[in-house]
Amino acid sequence: IMLELARAYPNVTFNVAGRPHFDFIDFNTEKLPPNVRHFTHADGALKAKLLMSSWFLISTSTHEGLAISFLEALTCGAPLVSMVDPGGLVSSFGLYVGDYPGTGLDGLPALRTAFDTMLADPVLRDRLGYAGRQHVVDTHNARHFGQVFADLTTHLGVETSFEHHVRTMPLD
């Protein structure tokens, strides 16, 4: 699906990380369109650089839950385009194109529409990216985890001194 999008948008650079879901697609041997840069694995500084320079993250997975790559992209201010919407994350901080089970090829027209929208509207990209970053900063942090964990242990009647540590954790 990503390669089809790349062929449809020859003037856009696609930084593709990871490997395809289907075994019959081999990024190492298939002739990639000239606008595709494939990274077998990206982490650390390279991943941060790629995400911070991206206008948005597009996920072509048809069955993935909350992908860490979604949170990483949002942390870098990149909104999302996806065929999955775990917990409403994509529809809140990007464009959810609908559910297309199987290979996902039926979702290609919807992905193209979302792609066109994101390319044409930098104000939308900035608004969604900023809100997504704020969501990750506010929600996915040690203090929030500790508070939810402490609430859960209290609800279960488990005594712990963890609540004290939560109250004294720094906010960042």
Coordinates of C-alpha atoms in Angstrom, one line a residue:
I1 CA 0.0 0.0 0.0
M2 CA 2.8 2.4 0.9
L3 CA 4.5 1.8 -2.4
E4 CA 1.3 2.5 -4.3
L5 CA 1.0 5.8 -2.4
A6 CA 4.6 6.6 -3.3
R7 CA 3.9 5.9 -7.0
A8 CA 0.8 8.2 -6.8
Y9 CA 2.8 11.0 -5.2
P10 CA 6.2 11.1 -7.1
N11 CA 7.0 14.6 -5.8
V12 CA 6.7 13.5 -2.1
T13 CA 9.6 11.8 -0.3
F14 CA 8.5 8.7 1.6
N15 CA 10.7 7.7 4.5
V16 CA 9.6 4.1 5.2
A17 CA 10.8 2.3 8.3
G18 CA 10.5 -1.3 9.1
R19 CA 9.5 -4.2 7.0
P20 CA 6.3 -5.1 5.1
H21 CA 3.7 -7.3 6.7
F22 CA 3.3 -9.6 3.7
D23 CA 6.2 -11.9 2.9
F24 CA 5.7 -11.5 -0.9
I25 CA 6.9 -7.9 -0.7
D26 CA 10.6 -7.6 -0.2
F27 CA 12.0 -4.0 0.1
N28 CA 15.5 -5.3 -0.3
T29 CA 14.9 -6.8 -3.8
E30 CA 11.9 -4.9 -5.2
K31 CA 12.7 -1.9 -7.2
L32 CA 11.5 0.9 -5.1
P33 CA 10.1 4.2 -6.6
P34 CA 12.8 6.9 -6.5
N35 CA 10.9 8.9 -3.9
V36 CA 11.1 6.0 -1.3
R37 CA 13.9 5.9 1.2
H38 CA 13.7 2.6 3.1
F39 CA 15.2 2.2 6.6
T40 CA 15.1 -1.4 7.7
H41 CA 15.3 -0.2 11.3
A42 CA 15.3 3.4 12.7
D43 CA 15.9 4.2 16.3
G44 CA 17.4 6.9 18.5
A45 CA 18.6 10.0 16.7
L46 CA 17.7 8.8 13.2
K47 CA 14.1 8.0 14.2
A48 CA 13.7 11.4 15.9
K49 CA 15.2 13.2 12.9
L50 CA 12.8 11.3 10.5
L51 CA 9.7 12.0 12.6
M52 CA 10.5 15.6 13.3
S53 CA 11.0 16.3 9.6
S54 CA 7.8 14.5 8.7
W55 CA 4.6 16.3 7.8
F56 CA 2.6 13.3 9.1
L57 CA 2.9 9.6 9.8
I58 CA 0.9 7.2 7.7
S59 CA 0.2 3.7 8.9
T60 CA -1.0 1.2 6.3
S61 CA -1.6 -1.5 8.9
T62 CA -5.1 -2.9 8.9
H63 CA -5.0 -4.6 12.3
E64 CA -2.5 -3.0 14.6
G65 CA -3.5 -1.7 18.0
L66 CA -1.9 1.3 19.6
A67 CA 1.4 1.4 17.8
I68 CA 4.3 2.9 19.6
S69 CA 5.2 4.6 16.3
F70 CA 1.9 6.6 16.8
L71 CA 3.1 7.9 20.1
E72 CA 6.6 8.6 18.8
A73 CA 5.2 10.6 15.8
L74 CA 2.8 12.6 18.0
T75 CA 5.7 13.3 20.4
C76 CA 7.5 14.9 17.5
G77 CA 4.4 16.8 16.4
A78 CA 3.5 14.7 13.4
P79 CA -0.2 14.0 13.0
L80 CA -1.4 10.5 12.0
V81 CA -3.2 9.0 9.0
S82 CA -4.3 5.4 9.5
M83 CA -6.8 2.6 8.8
V84 CA -7.0 1.8 12.5
D85 CA -8.1 4.1 15.3
P86 CA -7.1 2.6 18.6
G87 CA -8.9 4.4 21.4
G88 CA -9.9 7.3 19.0
L89 CA -6.2 8.4 18.9
V90 CA -6.0 8.8 15.2
S91 CA -9.4 10.5 14.8
S92 CA -8.3 12.9 17.6
F93 CA -4.9 13.7 16.3
G94 CA -5.0 12.8 12.6
L95 CA -7.2 11.4 9.9
Y96 CA -8.8 8.0 10.4
V97 CA -9.8 6.7 6.9
G98 CA -11.9 3.8 7.9
D99 CA -11.6 0.1 8.5
Y100 CA -10.3 -2.0 5.6
P101 CA -9.6 -5.6 6.7
G102 CA -7.5 -8.0 4.9
T103 CA -4.7 -6.6 2.7
G104 CA -6.1 -3.0 3.1
L105 CA -5.9 -2.4 -0.6
D106 CA -9.6 -1.4 -0.7
G107 CA -8.6 1.5 1.6
L108 CA -6.2 3.0 -0.9
P109 CA -8.6 5.6 -2.2
A110 CA -9.4 6.7 1.3
L111 CA -5.7 6.9 2.1
R112 CA -5.2 9.1 -1.0
T113 CA -8.0 11.4 0.1
A114 CA -6.4 11.8 3.6
F115 CA -3.0 12.2 2.0
D116 CA -4.3 15.0 -0.2
T117 CA -6.0 16.7 2.8
M118 CA -2.8 16.6 4.8
L119 CA -0.6 17.8 2.0
A120 CA -2.9 20.7 1.2
D121 CA -3.6 22.0 4.7
P122 CA -0.5 22.9 6.8
V123 CA -2.7 24.6 9.4
L124 CA -4.6 21.3 10.0
R125 CA -1.3 19.4 10.2
D126 CA 0.1 21.9 12.7
R127 CA -3.1 21.9 14.8
L128 CA -3.3 18.1 14.9
G129 CA 0.4 17.7 15.5
Y130 CA 0.5 20.2 18.4
A131 CA -2.6 18.7 20.0
G132 CA -1.2 15.2 19.6
R133 CA 2.1 16.2 21.2
Q134 CA 0.3 17.8 24.1
H135 CA -1.7 14.6 24.6
V136 CA 1.4 12.4 24.8
V137 CA 3.1 14.8 27.2
D138 CA 0.1 15.0 29.4
T139 CA -0.9 11.3 29.3
H140 CA 2.0 9.0 28.6
N141 CA 4.4 9.9 31.4
A142 CA 5.6 8.3 34.6
R143 CA 3.5 10.4 36.9
H144 CA 0.3 9.6 35.1
F145 CA 1.2 5.9 35.0
G146 CA 1.9 6.0 38.7
Q147 CA -1.4 7.7 39.5
V148 CA -3.4 5.1 37.5
F149 CA -1.4 2.3 39.1
A150 CA -2.0 3.7 42.6
D151 CA -5.7 4.1 41.9
L152 CA -5.9 0.5 40.6
T153 CA -4.1 -0.9 43.7
T154 CA -6.4 1.1 46.0
H155 CA -9.5 -0.1 44.1
L156 CA -8.2 -3.7 44.5
G157 CA -7.6 -3.2 48.2
V158 CA -3.8 -3.8 47.9
E159 CA -1.8 -1.8 50.3
T160 CA 1.2 -0.1 48.8
S161 CA 3.5 2.8 49.5
F162 CA 3.5 3.6 45.8
E163 CA 1.0 6.4 46.3
H164 CA 3.6 8.4 48.2
H165 CA 6.1 8.1 45.3
V166 CA 3.4 9.2 42.8
R167 CA 2.7 12.4 44.8
T168 CA 6.4 13.2 44.9
M169 CA 7.3 12.4 41.3
P170 CA 8.4 15.3 39.1
L171 CA 5.9 16.3 36.4
D172 CA 8.3 15.9 33.5

